[in-house]
Each structure stands twice: as C-alpha cells, then as structure tokens.
PDB file of C-alpha atoms in Angstrom:
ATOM      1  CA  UNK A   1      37.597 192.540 -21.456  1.00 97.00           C
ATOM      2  CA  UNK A   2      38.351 190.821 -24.474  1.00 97.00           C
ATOM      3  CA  UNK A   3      41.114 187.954 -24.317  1.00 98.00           C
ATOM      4  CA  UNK A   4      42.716 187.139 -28.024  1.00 96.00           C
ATOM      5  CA  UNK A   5      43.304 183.450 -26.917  1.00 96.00           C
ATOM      6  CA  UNK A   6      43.925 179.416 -27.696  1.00 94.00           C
ATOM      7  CA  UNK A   7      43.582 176.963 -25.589  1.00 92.00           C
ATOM      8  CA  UNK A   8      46.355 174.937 -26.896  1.00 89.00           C
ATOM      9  CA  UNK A   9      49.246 177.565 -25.842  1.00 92.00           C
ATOM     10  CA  UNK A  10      50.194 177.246 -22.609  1.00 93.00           C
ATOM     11  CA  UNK A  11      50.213 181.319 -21.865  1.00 95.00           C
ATOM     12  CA  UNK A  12      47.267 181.544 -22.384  1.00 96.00           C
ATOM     13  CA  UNK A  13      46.030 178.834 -20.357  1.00 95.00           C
ATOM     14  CA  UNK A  14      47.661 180.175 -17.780  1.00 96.00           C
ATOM     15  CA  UNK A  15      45.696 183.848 -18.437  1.00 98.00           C
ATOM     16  CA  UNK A  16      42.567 181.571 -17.881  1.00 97.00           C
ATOM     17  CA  UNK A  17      43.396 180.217 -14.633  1.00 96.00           C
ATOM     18  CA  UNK A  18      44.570 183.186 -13.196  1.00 97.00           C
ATOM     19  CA  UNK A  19      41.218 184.591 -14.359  1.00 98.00           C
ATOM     20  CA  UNK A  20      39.224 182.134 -12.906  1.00 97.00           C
ATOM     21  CA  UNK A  21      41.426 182.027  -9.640  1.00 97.00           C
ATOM     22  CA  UNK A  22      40.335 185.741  -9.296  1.00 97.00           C
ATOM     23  CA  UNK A  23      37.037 185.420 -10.569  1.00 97.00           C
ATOM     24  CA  UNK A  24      37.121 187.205 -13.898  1.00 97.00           C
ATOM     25  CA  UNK A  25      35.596 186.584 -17.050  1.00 96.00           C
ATOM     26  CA  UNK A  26      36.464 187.315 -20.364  1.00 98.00           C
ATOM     27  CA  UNK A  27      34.741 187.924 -23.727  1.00 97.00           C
ATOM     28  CA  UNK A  28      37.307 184.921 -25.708  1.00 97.00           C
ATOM     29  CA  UNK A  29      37.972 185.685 -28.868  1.00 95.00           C
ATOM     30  CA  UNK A  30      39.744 181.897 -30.196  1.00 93.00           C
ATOM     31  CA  UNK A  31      42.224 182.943 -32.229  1.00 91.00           C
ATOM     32  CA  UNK A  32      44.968 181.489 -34.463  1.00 88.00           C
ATOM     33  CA  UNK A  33      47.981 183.673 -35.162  1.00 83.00           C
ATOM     34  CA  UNK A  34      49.076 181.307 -38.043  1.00 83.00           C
ATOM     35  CA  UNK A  35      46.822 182.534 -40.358  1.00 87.00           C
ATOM     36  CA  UNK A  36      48.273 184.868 -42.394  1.00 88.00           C
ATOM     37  CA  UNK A  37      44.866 187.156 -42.189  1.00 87.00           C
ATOM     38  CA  UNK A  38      44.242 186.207 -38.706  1.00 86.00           C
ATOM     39  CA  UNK A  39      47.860 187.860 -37.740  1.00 84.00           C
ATOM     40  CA  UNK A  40      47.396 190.581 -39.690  1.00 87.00           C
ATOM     41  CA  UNK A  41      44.389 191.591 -38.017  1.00 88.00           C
ATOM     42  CA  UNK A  42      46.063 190.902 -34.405  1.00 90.00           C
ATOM     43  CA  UNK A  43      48.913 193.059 -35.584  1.00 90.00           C
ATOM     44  CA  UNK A  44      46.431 196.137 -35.670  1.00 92.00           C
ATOM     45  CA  UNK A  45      46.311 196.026 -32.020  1.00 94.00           C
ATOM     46  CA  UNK A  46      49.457 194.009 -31.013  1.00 93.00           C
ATOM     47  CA  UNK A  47      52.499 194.724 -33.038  1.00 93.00           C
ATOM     48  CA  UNK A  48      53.937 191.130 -32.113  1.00 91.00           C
ATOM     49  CA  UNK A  49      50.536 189.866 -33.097  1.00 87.00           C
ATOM     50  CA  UNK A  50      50.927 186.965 -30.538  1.00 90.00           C
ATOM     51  CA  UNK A  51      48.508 184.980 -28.105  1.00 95.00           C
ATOM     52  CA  UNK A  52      47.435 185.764 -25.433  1.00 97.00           C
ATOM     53  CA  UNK A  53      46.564 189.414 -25.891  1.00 97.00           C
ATOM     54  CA  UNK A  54      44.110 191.076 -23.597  1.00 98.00           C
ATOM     55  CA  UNK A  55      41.987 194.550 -24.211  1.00 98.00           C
ATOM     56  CA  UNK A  56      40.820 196.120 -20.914  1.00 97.00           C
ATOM     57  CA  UNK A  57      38.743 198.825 -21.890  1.00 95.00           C
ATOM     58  CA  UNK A  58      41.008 200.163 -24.788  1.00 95.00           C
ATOM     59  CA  UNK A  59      43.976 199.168 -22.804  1.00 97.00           C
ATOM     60  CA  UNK A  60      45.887 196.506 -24.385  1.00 97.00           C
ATOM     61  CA  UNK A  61      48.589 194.008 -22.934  1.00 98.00           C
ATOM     62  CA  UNK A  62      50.644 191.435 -24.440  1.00 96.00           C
ATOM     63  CA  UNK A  63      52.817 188.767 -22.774  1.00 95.00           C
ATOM     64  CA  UNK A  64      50.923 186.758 -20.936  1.00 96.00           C
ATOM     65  CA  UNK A  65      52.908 187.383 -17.422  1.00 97.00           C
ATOM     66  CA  UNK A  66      52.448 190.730 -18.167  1.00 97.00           C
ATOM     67  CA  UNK A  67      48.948 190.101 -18.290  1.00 98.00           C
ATOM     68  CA  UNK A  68      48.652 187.836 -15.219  1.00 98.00           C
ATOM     69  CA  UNK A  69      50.332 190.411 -12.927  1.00 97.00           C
ATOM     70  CA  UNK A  70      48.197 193.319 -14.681  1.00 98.00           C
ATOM     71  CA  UNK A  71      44.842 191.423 -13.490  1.00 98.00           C
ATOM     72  CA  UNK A  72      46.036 190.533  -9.875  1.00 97.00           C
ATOM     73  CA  UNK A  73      46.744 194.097  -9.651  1.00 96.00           C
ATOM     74  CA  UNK A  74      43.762 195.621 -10.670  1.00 96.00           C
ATOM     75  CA  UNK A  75      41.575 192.769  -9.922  1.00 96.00           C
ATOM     76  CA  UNK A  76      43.419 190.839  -6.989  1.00 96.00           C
ATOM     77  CA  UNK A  77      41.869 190.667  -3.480  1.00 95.00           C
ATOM     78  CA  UNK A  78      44.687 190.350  -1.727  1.00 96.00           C
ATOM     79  CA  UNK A  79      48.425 189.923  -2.732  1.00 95.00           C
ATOM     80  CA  UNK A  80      48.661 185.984  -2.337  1.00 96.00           C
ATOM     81  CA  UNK A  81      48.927 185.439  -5.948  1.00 97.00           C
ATOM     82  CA  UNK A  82      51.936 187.982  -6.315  1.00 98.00           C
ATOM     83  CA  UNK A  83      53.263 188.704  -3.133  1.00 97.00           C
ATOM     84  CA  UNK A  84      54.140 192.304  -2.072  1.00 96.00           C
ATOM     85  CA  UNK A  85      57.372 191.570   0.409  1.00 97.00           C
ATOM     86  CA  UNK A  86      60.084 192.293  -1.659  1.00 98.00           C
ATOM     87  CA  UNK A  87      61.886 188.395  -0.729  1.00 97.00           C
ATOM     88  CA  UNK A  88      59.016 186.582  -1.775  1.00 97.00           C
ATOM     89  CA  UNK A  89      57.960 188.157  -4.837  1.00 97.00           C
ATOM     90  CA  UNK A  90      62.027 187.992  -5.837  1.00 98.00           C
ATOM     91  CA  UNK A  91      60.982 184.373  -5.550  1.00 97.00           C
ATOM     92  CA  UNK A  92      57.931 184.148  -7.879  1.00 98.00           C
ATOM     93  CA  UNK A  93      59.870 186.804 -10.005  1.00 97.00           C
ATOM     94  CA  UNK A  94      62.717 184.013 -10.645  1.00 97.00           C
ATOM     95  CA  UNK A  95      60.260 181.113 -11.025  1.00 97.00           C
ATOM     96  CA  UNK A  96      58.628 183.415 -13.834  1.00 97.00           C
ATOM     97  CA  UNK A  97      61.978 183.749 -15.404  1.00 96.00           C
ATOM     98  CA  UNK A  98      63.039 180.291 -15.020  1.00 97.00           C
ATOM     99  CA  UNK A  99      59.581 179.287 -16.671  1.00 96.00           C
ATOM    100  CA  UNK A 100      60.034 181.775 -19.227  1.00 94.00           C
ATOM    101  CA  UNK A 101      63.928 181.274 -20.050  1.00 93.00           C
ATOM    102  CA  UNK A 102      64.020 177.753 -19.641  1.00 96.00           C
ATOM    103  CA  UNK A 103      61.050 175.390 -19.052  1.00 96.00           C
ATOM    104  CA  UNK A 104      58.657 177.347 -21.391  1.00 95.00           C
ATOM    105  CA  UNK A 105      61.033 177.362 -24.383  1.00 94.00           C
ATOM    106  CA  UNK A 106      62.287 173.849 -23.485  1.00 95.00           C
ATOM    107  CA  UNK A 107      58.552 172.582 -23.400  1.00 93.00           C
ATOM    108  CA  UNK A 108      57.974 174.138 -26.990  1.00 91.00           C
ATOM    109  CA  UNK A 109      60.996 172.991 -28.662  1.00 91.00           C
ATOM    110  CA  UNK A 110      59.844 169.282 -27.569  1.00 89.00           C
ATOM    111  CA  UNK A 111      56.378 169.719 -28.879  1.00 87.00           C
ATOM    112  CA  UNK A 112      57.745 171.042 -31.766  1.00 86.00           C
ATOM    113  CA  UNK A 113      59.354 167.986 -32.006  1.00 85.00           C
ATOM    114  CA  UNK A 114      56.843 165.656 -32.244  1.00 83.00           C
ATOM    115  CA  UNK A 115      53.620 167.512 -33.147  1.00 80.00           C
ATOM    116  CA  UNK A 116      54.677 170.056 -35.947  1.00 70.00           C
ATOM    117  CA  UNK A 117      57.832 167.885 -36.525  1.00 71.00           C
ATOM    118  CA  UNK A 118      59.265 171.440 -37.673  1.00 70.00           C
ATOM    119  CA  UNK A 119      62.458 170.344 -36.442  1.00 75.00           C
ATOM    120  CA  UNK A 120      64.114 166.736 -35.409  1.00 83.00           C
ATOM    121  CA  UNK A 121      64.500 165.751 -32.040  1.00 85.00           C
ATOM    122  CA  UNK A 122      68.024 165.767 -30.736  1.00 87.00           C
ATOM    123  CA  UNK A 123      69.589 164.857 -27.473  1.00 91.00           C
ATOM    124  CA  UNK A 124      70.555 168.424 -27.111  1.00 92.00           C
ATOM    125  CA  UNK A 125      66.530 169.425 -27.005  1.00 91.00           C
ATOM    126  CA  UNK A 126      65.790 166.489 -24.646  1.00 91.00           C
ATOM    127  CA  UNK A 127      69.277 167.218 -22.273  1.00 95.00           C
ATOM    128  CA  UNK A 128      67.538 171.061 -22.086  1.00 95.00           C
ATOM    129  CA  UNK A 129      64.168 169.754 -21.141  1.00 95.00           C
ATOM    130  CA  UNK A 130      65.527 167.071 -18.439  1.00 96.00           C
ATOM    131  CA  UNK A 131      67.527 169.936 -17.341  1.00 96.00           C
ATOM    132  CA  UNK A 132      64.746 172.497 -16.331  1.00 97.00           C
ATOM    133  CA  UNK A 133      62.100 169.902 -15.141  1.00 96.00           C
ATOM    134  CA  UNK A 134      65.141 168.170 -12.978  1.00 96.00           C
ATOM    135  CA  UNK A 135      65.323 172.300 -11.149  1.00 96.00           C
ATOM    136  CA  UNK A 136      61.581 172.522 -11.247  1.00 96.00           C
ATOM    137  CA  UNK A 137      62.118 169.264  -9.392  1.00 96.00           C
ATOM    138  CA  UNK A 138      64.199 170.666  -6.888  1.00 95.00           C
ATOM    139  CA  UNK A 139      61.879 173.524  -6.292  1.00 94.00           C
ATOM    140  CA  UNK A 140      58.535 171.674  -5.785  1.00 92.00           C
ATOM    141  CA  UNK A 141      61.098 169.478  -3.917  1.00 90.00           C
ATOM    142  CA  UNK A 142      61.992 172.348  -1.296  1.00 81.00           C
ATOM    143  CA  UNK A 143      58.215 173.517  -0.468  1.00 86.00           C
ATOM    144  CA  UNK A 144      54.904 172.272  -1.341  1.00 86.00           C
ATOM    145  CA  UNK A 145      54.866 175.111  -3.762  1.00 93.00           C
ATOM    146  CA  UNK A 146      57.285 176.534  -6.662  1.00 94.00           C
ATOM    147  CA  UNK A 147      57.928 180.002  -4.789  1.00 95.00           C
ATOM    148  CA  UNK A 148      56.660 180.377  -1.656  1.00 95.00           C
ATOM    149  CA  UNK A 149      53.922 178.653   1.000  1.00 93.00           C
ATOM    150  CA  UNK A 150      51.223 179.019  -0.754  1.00 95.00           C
ATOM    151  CA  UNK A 151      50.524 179.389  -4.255  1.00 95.00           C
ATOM    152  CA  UNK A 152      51.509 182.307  -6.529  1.00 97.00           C
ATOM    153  CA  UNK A 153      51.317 183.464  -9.851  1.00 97.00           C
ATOM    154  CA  UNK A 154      54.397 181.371 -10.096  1.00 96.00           C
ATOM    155  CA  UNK A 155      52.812 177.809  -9.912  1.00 95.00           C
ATOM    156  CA  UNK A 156      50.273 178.510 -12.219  1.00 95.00           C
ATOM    157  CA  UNK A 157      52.663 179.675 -15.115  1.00 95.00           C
ATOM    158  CA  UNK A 158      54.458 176.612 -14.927  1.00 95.00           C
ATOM    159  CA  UNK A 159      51.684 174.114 -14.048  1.00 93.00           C
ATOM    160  CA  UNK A 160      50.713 175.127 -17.414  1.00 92.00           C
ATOM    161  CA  UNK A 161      53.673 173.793 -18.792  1.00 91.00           C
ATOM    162  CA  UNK A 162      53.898 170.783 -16.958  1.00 93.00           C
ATOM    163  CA  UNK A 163      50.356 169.675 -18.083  1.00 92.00           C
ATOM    164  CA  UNK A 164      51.766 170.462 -21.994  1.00 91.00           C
ATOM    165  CA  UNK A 165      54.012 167.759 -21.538  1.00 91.00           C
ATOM    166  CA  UNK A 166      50.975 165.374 -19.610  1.00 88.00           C
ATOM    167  CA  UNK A 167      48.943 165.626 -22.649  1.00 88.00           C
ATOM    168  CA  UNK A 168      52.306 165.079 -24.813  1.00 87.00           C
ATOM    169  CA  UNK A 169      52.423 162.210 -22.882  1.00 89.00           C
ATOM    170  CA  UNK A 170      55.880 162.856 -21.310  1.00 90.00           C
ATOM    171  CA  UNK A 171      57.082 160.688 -18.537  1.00 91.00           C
ATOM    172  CA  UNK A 172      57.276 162.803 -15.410  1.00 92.00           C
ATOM    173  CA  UNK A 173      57.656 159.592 -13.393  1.00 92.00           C
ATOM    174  CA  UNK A 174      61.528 160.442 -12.786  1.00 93.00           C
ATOM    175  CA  UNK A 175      59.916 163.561 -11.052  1.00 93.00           C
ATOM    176  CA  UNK A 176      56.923 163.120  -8.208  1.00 92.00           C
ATOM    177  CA  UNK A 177      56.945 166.588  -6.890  1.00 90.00           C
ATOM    178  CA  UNK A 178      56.241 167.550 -10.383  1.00 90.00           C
ATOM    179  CA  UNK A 179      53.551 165.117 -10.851  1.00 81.00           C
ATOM    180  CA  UNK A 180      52.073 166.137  -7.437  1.00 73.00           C
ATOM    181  CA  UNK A 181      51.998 169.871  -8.529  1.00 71.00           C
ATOM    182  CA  UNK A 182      49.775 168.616 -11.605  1.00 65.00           C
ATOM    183  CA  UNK A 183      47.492 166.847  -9.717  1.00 63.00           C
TER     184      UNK A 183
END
C-alpha cells in the first residue's frame, strides 16, 4: 500500500498510528501538496490532491478518517478500534465529528497563526480553540478515554491534534485530562 503522506499534518499522523496499532506497513511516499507540481501530480489520483491519500492495490482513499476506518475494516482483528454496537460507535462517530468540525479546524487556524502567520491571531481564533479543548476536556473528563472504555479510533484522531498544539507549545495546563491523554 502506498500512503501519500507528511508527518507534519496531523491526519496523517493519525493514518500512521492507526497503522502501527494494527500492524500495517506502508510504502511512504513524503509528500508536499504545496508544490504546485507536487499537487498536480496528486491530483491524477486524488481530485482534492490532499494528504493523507492511501492506494490499496489500485484502490484509492482520501480523508484520512475515511482511511482509518477503511484499514480497521479490512485489516482490524477485532472491532476495539471502531466498535460494532451501534451506541458506542455513535460515540466514536461524534468524537470524529467533533475532531473534525471543531478541534481539527480550531488547531489549524492557531498554527496558522503563528507558523505560516497567513492570518493574525484574534481572540475570536483563540475563544474557538479554548472552546473545543474545554469539551475535549469534559470528555477525557467523563472516562479514561474520549468515546468509550477503551481506546478507539476516536482517541487517536484527536491525540493527534492535541500533540500539534504540544509541539506548538500550547499550554494545556488549564486541562489535565487532556495532558494525561498525551502522555
């Protein structure tokens, strides 16, 4: 399998983890869809000609949640990762759209921020961000985990986040479950 990657963005870190969780390994292609001919050539198997992108023996998947739940499918063991019962994997279904509505695109805008300073920092972008870690708070707060007793696909996707804004050197000190969940 072939895995159009970088290790900077946090869906694809999470792609690696949930690889490695199940044991899978990939032939990485590092990639940087910035680069004009870099996207163009992406865009000849992925239209959106975003990271990650994954090619399973001519199968190709974009989105990396869409690629995380393709490999516990096919490659899973069990179903710990994504749950079968229909009230647990509603669970890790809203954690996956809470990471991806709010958390994820919070996370981004802040880096944004400061690293590619493509936009100024406002108290709107930091209100947003306090906002979703301060629920992500209250779920790690509830159970040991994000979306159920053990861990799911769920924790992974947003541990990825969470250790975006460690190396951005974010306090998370108003938030010790979070900080627990990244250690």
């Amino acid at each position: 399998m072939d895995l159009y990657y970088s290790i900077v963005s946090p869906p694809c870190q999470t792609v690696l983890l949930v690889a490695k969780k199940l044991g899978i390994t990939f032939n990485l292609k590092e990639t940087n869809p910035h680069l004009p001919e870099v996207r163009e050539n992406l865009k000849k198997i992925n239209p959106q000609h975003t990271i990650p992108t994954l090619v399973d023996d001519g199968h190709v998947i974009y989105e990396s949640y869409a690629i995380v739940i393709y490999l516990i499918e096919k490659y899973g063991k069990d179903d710990s990762l994504y749950p079968k019962d229909p009230k647990v994997r509603s669970v890790v279904n809203q954690r996956l759209f809470f990471d991806n509505g709010l958390l994820f695109r919070s996370t981004i805008e802040h880096v944004e921020c400061l690293v590619r300073k493509t936009r100024q920092m406002t108290d709107e972008i930091g209100a947003k961000l306090k906002k979703a870690l301060g629920l992500l708070e209250s779920y790690v707060t509830e159970r040991q985990f994000a979306a159920a007793d053990h861990l799911t696909i769920a924790d992974i996707c947003l541990l990825s986040n969470v250790t975006t804004l460690g190396m951005m050197q974010y306090d998370l000190e108003p938030y010790p479950g979070i900080k627990g969940l990244a250690s």
